[in-house]
Amino acid sequence: MTSRTFNMTKRMGARVTAGAVLSLAGAFGFASLAPAAQADAKPANTVHVSKADANGAQAGASAQDVINLARTQVGTHEDASGNSKFNNWYVGSPLGEQNAHRIGAGSASVYKGQSWCDMFVSWLGQHTGTKGMGADAYTVSHAKWFKKTGRFGETPKPGAVVFFAWNGGGIKGVEHVGIVVKDNHDGTINTIEGNTGDAVKKKVRDTSTVAGYGYPEYR
C-alpha cells in the first residue's frame, strides 16, 4: 500500500500520514463499523445479479457475482495524484461521510488520494448488493468488524474478503485486503486486489501472509 499524506493542521497542528491517522482512529474505535454503518445499502445497477425479489430488487449476491465484477476492474489504475474511481465513489457516498465523522475528519474528502484497497472491496459489495460485506477504508477496522459479527476465519473460500498482515501480528497487523478467487490447495490463493502497484490486479498469494478471512452473507 502506498503512503499518502493530508493536511490536518486545524485539528492536529502537523502534517501526518493518512495511514497513521486512520490507524489511530481505528485504535480508538472511531472507524469501526457499527451495524448501522454496515452499508448493505441499495447498490447501483452496474452488474447483473441473477436472483431478485418480487419487486425486482436485488436479493443479495453470490460469491461468483462479486468475483465476476472484480474481474471487470482488473487493470483499473489510479491517476497521477493517487486517486482512483474507488476513492471518488467512497468520497461521494454516505459511507465515506459516516466513517469520516468517526475519525474526526470534517468530510469524506479526507479519503481523496488515500490507499484504496478496502474502498475497492467496499465498492464490490455495494455494487453487487452483497449482504454482510461491510464497508470501510481502514483494513484493521474492517477485519475487526467481521470478527465481531462471528464471520471471520482461516478458510480461503471463493468470494471471501482476505486480510493480509505482511509482518504477522494477526488482525492488528493487517495492512492490505482483497477478494479470494480460488484456493489452490498448495499454500497459495488466487486473489483480485485493489491498490496493488497502484492498480487492480490478479495476484497469487502465499497463505502465510494472511491474517484471516471475512465471510460475507452470500446467497
PDB file of C-alpha atoms in Angstrom:
ATOM      1  CA  MET A   1       0.000   0.000   0.000  1.00  0.00           C
ATOM      2  CA  THR A   2       1.284   3.425  -0.773  1.00  0.00           C
ATOM      3  CA  SER A   3       1.683   6.156   1.816  1.00  0.00           C
ATOM      4  CA  ARG A   4      -0.365   9.286   1.271  1.00  0.00           C
ATOM      5  CA  THR A   5      -0.449  12.486   3.263  1.00  0.00           C
ATOM      6  CA  PHE A   6      -3.117  15.002   4.017  1.00  0.00           C
ATOM      7  CA  ASN A   7      -3.146  18.240   5.993  1.00  0.00           C
ATOM      8  CA  MET A   8      -4.992  18.258   9.300  1.00  0.00           C
ATOM      9  CA  THR A   9      -3.260  21.335  10.741  1.00  0.00           C
ATOM     10  CA  LYS A  10      -6.509  22.828  12.019  1.00  0.00           C
ATOM     11  CA  ARG A  11      -7.062  19.752  14.159  1.00  0.00           C
ATOM     12  CA  MET A  12      -3.630  18.335  14.902  1.00  0.00           C
ATOM     13  CA  GLY A  13      -1.201  21.142  14.115  1.00  0.00           C
ATOM     14  CA  ALA A  14       1.010  18.899  11.984  1.00  0.00           C
ATOM     15  CA  ARG A  15       1.160  17.094   8.669  1.00  0.00           C
ATOM     16  CA  VAL A  16       0.821  13.358   9.241  1.00  0.00           C
ATOM     17  CA  THR A  17       0.435  10.227   7.143  1.00  0.00           C
ATOM     18  CA  ALA A  18      -3.091   9.168   6.356  1.00  0.00           C
ATOM     19  CA  GLY A  19      -2.275   5.630   7.454  1.00  0.00           C
ATOM     20  CA  ALA A  20      -1.230   6.889  10.873  1.00  0.00           C
ATOM     21  CA  VAL A  21      -4.390   8.916  11.318  1.00  0.00           C
ATOM     22  CA  LEU A  22      -6.640   6.083  10.199  1.00  0.00           C
ATOM     23  CA  SER A  23      -4.709   3.631  12.369  1.00  0.00           C
ATOM     24  CA  LEU A  24      -5.083   5.910  15.382  1.00  0.00           C
ATOM     25  CA  ALA A  25      -8.758   6.295  14.674  1.00  0.00           C
ATOM     26  CA  GLY A  26      -9.139   2.537  14.422  1.00  0.00           C
ATOM     27  CA  ALA A  27      -7.276   2.005  17.663  1.00  0.00           C
ATOM     28  CA  PHE A  28      -9.828   4.172  19.469  1.00  0.00           C
ATOM     29  CA  GLY A  29     -12.740   2.616  17.633  1.00  0.00           C
ATOM     30  CA  PHE A  30     -13.736   5.731  15.690  1.00  0.00           C
ATOM     31  CA  ALA A  31     -13.553   3.960  12.344  1.00  0.00           C
ATOM     32  CA  SER A  32     -15.258   0.789  13.497  1.00  0.00           C
ATOM     33  CA  LEU A  33     -18.323  -0.344  11.613  1.00  0.00           C
ATOM     34  CA  ALA A  34     -21.365  -0.393  13.826  1.00  0.00           C
ATOM     35  CA  PRO A  35     -24.259  -2.429  12.432  1.00  0.00           C
ATOM     36  CA  ALA A  36     -25.936   0.748  11.173  1.00  0.00           C
ATOM     37  CA  ALA A  37     -22.846   1.572   9.152  1.00  0.00           C
ATOM     38  CA  GLN A  38     -22.510  -1.882   7.703  1.00  0.00           C
ATOM     39  CA  ALA A  39     -23.537  -0.405   4.385  1.00  0.00           C
ATOM     40  CA  ASP A  40     -25.709  -3.080   2.864  1.00  0.00           C
ATOM     41  CA  ALA A  41     -27.480  -0.241   1.083  1.00  0.00           C
ATOM     42  CA  LYS A  42     -29.233  -0.410  -2.273  1.00  0.00           C
ATOM     43  CA  PRO A  43     -26.482  -0.834  -4.872  1.00  0.00           C
ATOM     44  CA  ALA A  44     -26.045   0.847  -8.192  1.00  0.00           C
ATOM     45  CA  ASN A  45     -27.239  -1.248 -11.124  1.00  0.00           C
ATOM     46  CA  THR A  46     -23.798  -1.886 -12.551  1.00  0.00           C
ATOM     47  CA  VAL A  47     -23.845  -5.671 -12.814  1.00  0.00           C
ATOM     48  CA  HIS A  48     -26.392  -8.377 -13.372  1.00  0.00           C
ATOM     49  CA  VAL A  49     -27.278 -10.363 -10.271  1.00  0.00           C
ATOM     50  CA  SER A  50     -29.371 -13.340 -11.143  1.00  0.00           C
ATOM     51  CA  LYS A  51     -31.711 -13.550  -8.160  1.00  0.00           C
ATOM     52  CA  ALA A  52     -34.328 -10.857  -7.480  1.00  0.00           C
ATOM     53  CA  ASP A  53     -37.198 -10.432  -5.049  1.00  0.00           C
ATOM     54  CA  ALA A  54     -40.850  -9.968  -6.017  1.00  0.00           C
ATOM     55  CA  ASN A  55     -40.313  -6.250  -6.620  1.00  0.00           C
ATOM     56  CA  GLY A  56     -37.353  -6.804  -8.881  1.00  0.00           C
ATOM     57  CA  ALA A  57     -34.826  -5.552  -6.328  1.00  0.00           C
ATOM     58  CA  GLN A  58     -31.548  -7.382  -5.907  1.00  0.00           C
ATOM     59  CA  ALA A  59     -31.825 -10.025  -3.165  1.00  0.00           C
ATOM     60  CA  GLY A  60     -28.226 -10.314  -2.121  1.00  0.00           C
ATOM     61  CA  ALA A  61     -25.431 -11.659  -4.269  1.00  0.00           C
ATOM     62  CA  SER A  62     -23.354 -14.773  -4.738  1.00  0.00           C
ATOM     63  CA  ALA A  63     -19.598 -15.085  -4.358  1.00  0.00           C
ATOM     64  CA  GLN A  64     -19.374 -15.508  -8.128  1.00  0.00           C
ATOM     65  CA  ASP A  65     -21.199 -12.206  -8.655  1.00  0.00           C
ATOM     66  CA  VAL A  66     -18.505 -10.418  -6.657  1.00  0.00           C
ATOM     67  CA  ILE A  67     -15.659 -12.243  -8.380  1.00  0.00           C
ATOM     68  CA  ASN A  68     -17.131 -11.502 -11.810  1.00  0.00           C
ATOM     69  CA  LEU A  69     -17.395  -7.803 -11.053  1.00  0.00           C
ATOM     70  CA  ALA A  70     -13.863  -7.734  -9.621  1.00  0.00           C
ATOM     71  CA  ARG A  71     -12.540  -9.251 -12.849  1.00  0.00           C
ATOM     72  CA  THR A  72     -14.066  -6.417 -14.875  1.00  0.00           C
ATOM     73  CA  GLN A  73     -11.999  -3.945 -12.849  1.00  0.00           C
ATOM     74  CA  VAL A  74      -8.598  -5.608 -13.371  1.00  0.00           C
ATOM     75  CA  GLY A  75      -6.283  -3.057 -14.931  1.00  0.00           C
ATOM     76  CA  THR A  76      -8.038  -0.037 -13.417  1.00  0.00           C
ATOM     77  CA  HIS A  77      -5.320   2.406 -12.325  1.00  0.00           C
ATOM     78  CA  GLU A  78      -5.183   5.367 -10.003  1.00  0.00           C
ATOM     79  CA  ASP A  79      -4.293   8.739 -11.509  1.00  0.00           C
ATOM     80  CA  ALA A  80      -1.134  10.794 -11.024  1.00  0.00           C
ATOM     81  CA  SER A  81      -2.479  12.252  -7.784  1.00  0.00           C
ATOM     82  CA  GLY A  82      -3.012   8.776  -6.293  1.00  0.00           C
ATOM     83  CA  ASN A  83      -6.778   8.991  -6.669  1.00  0.00           C
ATOM     84  CA  SER A  84      -8.891   6.184  -8.142  1.00  0.00           C
ATOM     85  CA  LYS A  85     -12.520   5.711  -9.194  1.00  0.00           C
ATOM     86  CA  PHE A  86     -12.969   3.881  -5.892  1.00  0.00           C
ATOM     87  CA  ASN A  87     -11.759   6.889  -3.892  1.00  0.00           C
ATOM     88  CA  ASN A  88     -14.183   9.070  -5.836  1.00  0.00           C
ATOM     89  CA  TRP A  89     -17.057   6.682  -5.156  1.00  0.00           C
ATOM     90  CA  TYR A  90     -16.240   6.454  -1.439  1.00  0.00           C
ATOM     91  CA  VAL A  91     -15.863  10.217  -1.048  1.00  0.00           C
ATOM     92  CA  GLY A  92     -19.268  10.742  -2.664  1.00  0.00           C
ATOM     93  CA  SER A  93     -21.053   8.044  -0.672  1.00  0.00           C
ATOM     94  CA  PRO A  94     -22.872   8.218   2.674  1.00  0.00           C
ATOM     95  CA  LEU A  95     -20.429   5.561   3.869  1.00  0.00           C
ATOM     96  CA  GLY A  96     -17.478   7.857   3.343  1.00  0.00           C
ATOM     97  CA  GLU A  97     -19.179  10.675   5.222  1.00  0.00           C
ATOM     98  CA  GLN A  98     -20.142   8.361   8.068  1.00  0.00           C
ATOM     99  CA  ASN A  99     -16.658   6.977   8.544  1.00  0.00           C
ATOM    100  CA  ALA A 100     -15.021  10.386   8.084  1.00  0.00           C
ATOM    101  CA  HIS A 101     -17.035  11.673  11.026  1.00  0.00           C
ATOM    102  CA  ARG A 102     -15.912   8.680  13.099  1.00  0.00           C
ATOM    103  CA  ILE A 103     -12.257   9.551  12.629  1.00  0.00           C
ATOM    104  CA  GLY A 104     -12.881  13.206  13.370  1.00  0.00           C
ATOM    105  CA  ALA A 105     -12.459  14.466   9.805  1.00  0.00           C
ATOM    106  CA  GLY A 106     -14.593  17.304   8.528  1.00  0.00           C
ATOM    107  CA  SER A 107     -15.745  15.481   5.407  1.00  0.00           C
ATOM    108  CA  ALA A 108     -15.201  12.395   3.288  1.00  0.00           C
ATOM    109  CA  SER A 109     -12.820  14.375   1.095  1.00  0.00           C
ATOM    110  CA  VAL A 110     -10.155  13.199   3.544  1.00  0.00           C
ATOM    111  CA  TYR A 111     -10.194   9.910   1.587  1.00  0.00           C
ATOM    112  CA  LYS A 112      -9.119  11.525  -1.682  1.00  0.00           C
ATOM    113  CA  GLY A 113      -5.798  10.126  -2.814  1.00  0.00           C
ATOM    114  CA  GLN A 114      -5.579   7.688   0.097  1.00  0.00           C
ATOM    115  CA  SER A 115      -4.820   3.979  -0.090  1.00  0.00           C
ATOM    116  CA  TRP A 116      -7.880   2.398  -1.656  1.00  0.00           C
ATOM    117  CA  CYS A 117      -7.636  -1.398  -1.349  1.00  0.00           C
ATOM    118  CA  ASP A 118     -10.519  -1.537   1.133  1.00  0.00           C
ATOM    119  CA  MET A 119     -12.535   1.050  -0.772  1.00  0.00           C
ATOM    120  CA  PHE A 120     -12.320  -1.346  -3.733  1.00  0.00           C
ATOM    121  CA  VAL A 121     -13.683  -4.221  -1.623  1.00  0.00           C
ATOM    122  CA  SER A 122     -16.437  -1.966  -0.260  1.00  0.00           C
ATOM    123  CA  TRP A 123     -17.290  -0.874  -3.809  1.00  0.00           C
ATOM    124  CA  LEU A 124     -17.655  -4.508  -4.886  1.00  0.00           C
ATOM    125  CA  GLY A 125     -20.035  -5.194  -2.024  1.00  0.00           C
ATOM    126  CA  GLN A 126     -22.190  -2.164  -2.733  1.00  0.00           C
ATOM    127  CA  HIS A 127     -22.347  -2.644  -6.488  1.00  0.00           C
ATOM    128  CA  THR A 128     -23.435  -6.266  -6.226  1.00  0.00           C
ATOM    129  CA  GLY A 129     -25.818  -5.818  -3.289  1.00  0.00           C
ATOM    130  CA  THR A 130     -23.807  -8.265  -1.198  1.00  0.00           C
ATOM    131  CA  LYS A 131     -25.147  -8.671   2.327  1.00  0.00           C
ATOM    132  CA  GLY A 132     -22.753  -8.703   5.251  1.00  0.00           C
ATOM    133  CA  MET A 133     -19.765  -7.404   3.266  1.00  0.00           C
ATOM    134  CA  GLY A 134     -19.217  -4.410   5.476  1.00  0.00           C
ATOM    135  CA  ALA A 135     -17.639  -1.245   4.139  1.00  0.00           C
ATOM    136  CA  ASP A 136     -14.621   0.690   5.313  1.00  0.00           C
ATOM    137  CA  ALA A 137     -11.466   2.420   4.180  1.00  0.00           C
ATOM    138  CA  TYR A 138      -9.433   1.073   7.104  1.00  0.00           C
ATOM    139  CA  THR A 139      -8.490  -2.599   6.840  1.00  0.00           C
ATOM    140  CA  VAL A 140      -7.981  -3.276  10.564  1.00  0.00           C
ATOM    141  CA  SER A 141     -11.406  -1.871  11.410  1.00  0.00           C
ATOM    142  CA  HIS A 142     -12.996  -3.939   8.650  1.00  0.00           C
ATOM    143  CA  ALA A 143     -11.347  -7.142   9.872  1.00  0.00           C
ATOM    144  CA  LYS A 144     -12.425  -6.423  13.459  1.00  0.00           C
ATOM    145  CA  TRP A 145     -15.992  -5.942  12.247  1.00  0.00           C
ATOM    146  CA  PHE A 146     -16.017  -9.389  10.611  1.00  0.00           C
ATOM    147  CA  LYS A 147     -14.558 -10.858  13.822  1.00  0.00           C
ATOM    148  CA  LYS A 148     -17.223  -9.173  15.941  1.00  0.00           C
ATOM    149  CA  THR A 149     -20.020 -10.499  13.732  1.00  0.00           C
ATOM    150  CA  GLY A 150     -18.679 -14.071  14.002  1.00  0.00           C
ATOM    151  CA  ARG A 151     -17.798 -14.313  10.313  1.00  0.00           C
ATOM    152  CA  PHE A 152     -14.002 -14.319  10.421  1.00  0.00           C
ATOM    153  CA  GLY A 153     -11.912 -17.445   9.975  1.00  0.00           C
ATOM    154  CA  GLU A 154      -8.943 -19.231   8.433  1.00  0.00           C
ATOM    155  CA  THR A 155     -10.514 -20.952   5.412  1.00  0.00           C
ATOM    156  CA  PRO A 156      -9.926 -19.309   1.985  1.00  0.00           C
ATOM    157  CA  LYS A 157     -13.349 -19.576   0.374  1.00  0.00           C
ATOM    158  CA  PRO A 158     -14.076 -18.038  -3.057  1.00  0.00           C
ATOM    159  CA  GLY A 159     -15.509 -14.549  -2.552  1.00  0.00           C
ATOM    160  CA  ALA A 160     -14.116 -14.224   0.957  1.00  0.00           C
ATOM    161  CA  VAL A 161     -12.516 -10.923   1.934  1.00  0.00           C
ATOM    162  CA  VAL A 162      -8.857 -11.728   2.566  1.00  0.00           C
ATOM    163  CA  PHE A 163      -6.879  -9.629   5.048  1.00  0.00           C
ATOM    164  CA  PHE A 164      -3.092  -9.561   4.699  1.00  0.00           C
ATOM    165  CA  ALA A 165      -0.612  -8.923   7.502  1.00  0.00           C
ATOM    166  CA  TRP A 166       2.766  -8.938   5.755  1.00  0.00           C
ATOM    167  CA  ASN A 167       4.689  -8.926   9.023  1.00  0.00           C
ATOM    168  CA  GLY A 168       2.315 -11.019  11.102  1.00  0.00           C
ATOM    169  CA  GLY A 169       0.501  -9.696  14.139  1.00  0.00           C
ATOM    170  CA  GLY A 170      -2.965 -11.013  13.380  1.00  0.00           C
ATOM    171  CA  ILE A 171      -5.780  -8.522  12.873  1.00  0.00           C
ATOM    172  CA  LYS A 172      -3.780  -5.688  14.434  1.00  0.00           C
ATOM    173  CA  GLY A 173      -1.120  -6.220  11.771  1.00  0.00           C
ATOM    174  CA  VAL A 174      -3.486  -6.114   8.772  1.00  0.00           C
ATOM    175  CA  GLU A 175      -2.172  -3.821   6.025  1.00  0.00           C
ATOM    176  CA  HIS A 176      -3.976  -4.881   2.857  1.00  0.00           C
ATOM    177  CA  VAL A 177      -7.166  -6.541   1.663  1.00  0.00           C
ATOM    178  CA  GLY A 178      -8.571  -8.248  -1.419  1.00  0.00           C
ATOM    179  CA  ILE A 179     -11.034 -10.872  -2.638  1.00  0.00           C
ATOM    180  CA  VAL A 180     -10.331 -14.601  -2.815  1.00  0.00           C
ATOM    181  CA  VAL A 181     -10.920 -16.090  -6.253  1.00  0.00           C
ATOM    182  CA  LYS A 182      -9.632 -19.605  -5.645  1.00  0.00           C
ATOM    183  CA  ASP A 183      -7.884 -21.768  -3.063  1.00  0.00           C
ATOM    184  CA  ASN A 184      -5.093 -23.602  -4.902  1.00  0.00           C
ATOM    185  CA  HIS A 185      -4.725 -26.139  -2.068  1.00  0.00           C
ATOM    186  CA  ASP A 186      -0.951 -25.778  -2.181  1.00  0.00           C
ATOM    187  CA  GLY A 187      -0.498 -22.995   0.356  1.00  0.00           C
ATOM    188  CA  THR A 188      -1.438 -20.283  -2.133  1.00  0.00           C
ATOM    189  CA  ILE A 189      -4.609 -18.469  -3.145  1.00  0.00           C
ATOM    190  CA  ASN A 190      -5.645 -16.583  -6.279  1.00  0.00           C
ATOM    191  CA  THR A 191      -6.946 -13.110  -5.480  1.00  0.00           C
ATOM    192  CA  ILE A 192      -8.063  -9.855  -7.011  1.00  0.00           C
ATOM    193  CA  GLU A 193      -6.855  -6.783  -5.131  1.00  0.00           C
ATOM    194  CA  GLY A 194      -7.119  -3.045  -5.463  1.00  0.00           C
ATOM    195  CA  ASN A 195      -4.232  -0.637  -4.859  1.00  0.00           C
ATOM    196  CA  THR A 196      -1.656  -3.261  -5.802  1.00  0.00           C
ATOM    197  CA  GLY A 197       1.054  -1.454  -7.716  1.00  0.00           C
ATOM    198  CA  ASP A 198      -1.468   1.419  -7.907  1.00  0.00           C
ATOM    199  CA  ALA A 199      -3.977  -0.725  -9.827  1.00  0.00           C
ATOM    200  CA  VAL A 200      -6.495  -3.558  -9.567  1.00  0.00           C
ATOM    201  CA  LYS A 201      -4.583  -6.761 -10.222  1.00  0.00           C
ATOM    202  CA  LYS A 202      -4.867 -10.528 -10.122  1.00  0.00           C
ATOM    203  CA  LYS A 203      -2.381 -11.989  -7.660  1.00  0.00           C
ATOM    204  CA  VAL A 204      -1.212 -15.336  -6.320  1.00  0.00           C
ATOM    205  CA  ARG A 205      -0.529 -15.014  -2.596  1.00  0.00           C
ATOM    206  CA  ASP A 206       1.057 -17.299  -0.034  1.00  0.00           C
ATOM    207  CA  THR A 207      -1.421 -18.025   2.741  1.00  0.00           C
ATOM    208  CA  SER A 208       1.333 -17.438   5.311  1.00  0.00           C
ATOM    209  CA  THR A 209       0.766 -13.704   4.740  1.00  0.00           C
ATOM    210  CA  VAL A 210      -2.955 -13.926   5.562  1.00  0.00           C
ATOM    211  CA  ALA A 211      -4.296 -12.760   8.927  1.00  0.00           C
ATOM    212  CA  GLY A 212      -7.732 -14.204   8.210  1.00  0.00           C
ATOM    213  CA  TYR A 213     -10.791 -14.151   6.002  1.00  0.00           C
ATOM    214  CA  GLY A 214     -14.084 -12.312   6.311  1.00  0.00           C
ATOM    215  CA  TYR A 215     -17.159 -14.154   5.069  1.00  0.00           C
ATOM    216  CA  PRO A 216     -19.985 -12.097   3.533  1.00  0.00           C
ATOM    217  CA  GLU A 217     -23.524 -13.479   3.690  1.00  0.00           C
ATOM    218  CA  TYR A 218     -23.685 -14.782   0.145  1.00  0.00           C
ATOM    219  CA  ARG A 219     -26.831 -16.433  -1.140  1.00  0.00           C
TER     220      ARG A 219
END
